[in-house]
Amino acid sequence: MTALVEQLKGGLDAPICLTWELTYACNLECVHCLSSSGRRDPRELTTDEAKAVLDELHALQVFYINIGGGEPMIRRDFFELVEYSIGRGIGVKFSTNGAFIDAAKAKRLTDLDYLDIQISLDGTDAVTNDAVRGDGSYATAIRAMEHLRDAGFVERNGPFKISVVVTRHNVDQLDEFKALADSFGAQLRITRLRPSGRGADAWHDLHPTNAQQRQIYEWLLAHGEQVLTGDSFFHLNALGEENLPGLNLCGAGRVVCLIDPIGDVYACPFVIHDEFKAGNVRDAGGFARIWKQSELFTELRQPQSAGACASCGSYDACQGGCMAAKFFTGLPLDGPDPECVGGEGELALAGVASGAAPRPMADHSKPPRPVAVSLGRR
């Protein structure tokens, strides 16, 4: 495994996992949305442009793409693009809040090959979930799962995923999330909360405490073989000699990247910021040139300094933590993770001046709703 990890750090000919945010349009306004989604960007890639990118990915032999948003099913050409991707031999995994999965669409999704679905849910009850994702979103997600179950999705395609962002308010529900997934024949996927997008403002109130970090680590050691994490929690390996399942490395620009709705390519799905933008698929050479030749990706594939973590005996296990978590909390990229289980992150955060942390580059949130004012008679 060590030799494989070292090879992956040098980058591959094509990304293992490419995240593609199809649109910034969304019917929800989740407080931790990493892309600050809500409104569609008028510069969105057209259907033909998106198909051209899929042709490039086919030529690069990309195995599958992870489609997100925003809410990807809002795009009118959603099924057209999914079917085109699958027809080009590129499997599709897409993340959705479930709002547009009715009985008919569940049947259509079930009939597609090489398709996986992740339904987002951040609480096993409406109170916990809707506080983060919006009123009614819990019922919407459960209803989508019921439609997929009734359509026979699991029997034909294998388990769909229930995708959970772990916060200090739902960490005690991990067993309940697992039971919920089992009840649908689904698979649980838990991911780390990042201070990206609107999450930059919600992170301090939502991210798990140090004690809860240990709770997550111990839970994953017990259940990790059945639960997906997307390598979100490799920073927790500093807690013990036993590493969590997975590659346990930051794959930004090495094995993963992001294409946003307007075609900008970023090294990491969680760092949508100009400092980590490598180019645009509309530029000469398209995505292939960016992946193989961009200065940013070339730099990220070089050996990285351990920086302030060099003297820590746990560095080889935690690899210094998450680039996105450090960047958007104002910590240097060679510094400790803000959630460093040894406490170094809290000390480093105390030295970050107010307002010094970089802000996300674009906010696609919906404008605040006007407040209705009733003027009574004097």
XYZ file of C-alpha atoms in Angstrom, residues 26-32 96-97 119-123 128-135 137-138 141 163 165:
27
model
C -30.326 24.379 -6.329
C -33.714 24.193 -4.687
C -32.110 24.047 -1.223
C -29.812 26.416 0.683
C -27.728 24.088 2.883
C -25.696 26.072 5.394
C -22.534 24.049 4.692
C -28.725 14.682 -5.166
C -31.013 15.973 -2.453
C -28.728 10.976 -1.596
C -27.645 13.660 0.853
C -28.964 13.498 4.406
C -27.501 15.180 7.491
C -29.752 13.870 10.241
C -31.375 17.579 12.965
C -31.365 17.378 9.178
C -33.606 20.326 8.349
C -31.641 22.685 10.588
C -28.779 22.291 8.093
C -30.496 21.467 4.816
C -33.799 23.362 5.055
C -37.392 22.715 6.030
C -35.563 18.268 3.148
C -35.576 15.215 5.440
C -34.774 12.590 0.902
C -24.262 10.587 1.993
C -21.623 15.317 6.252
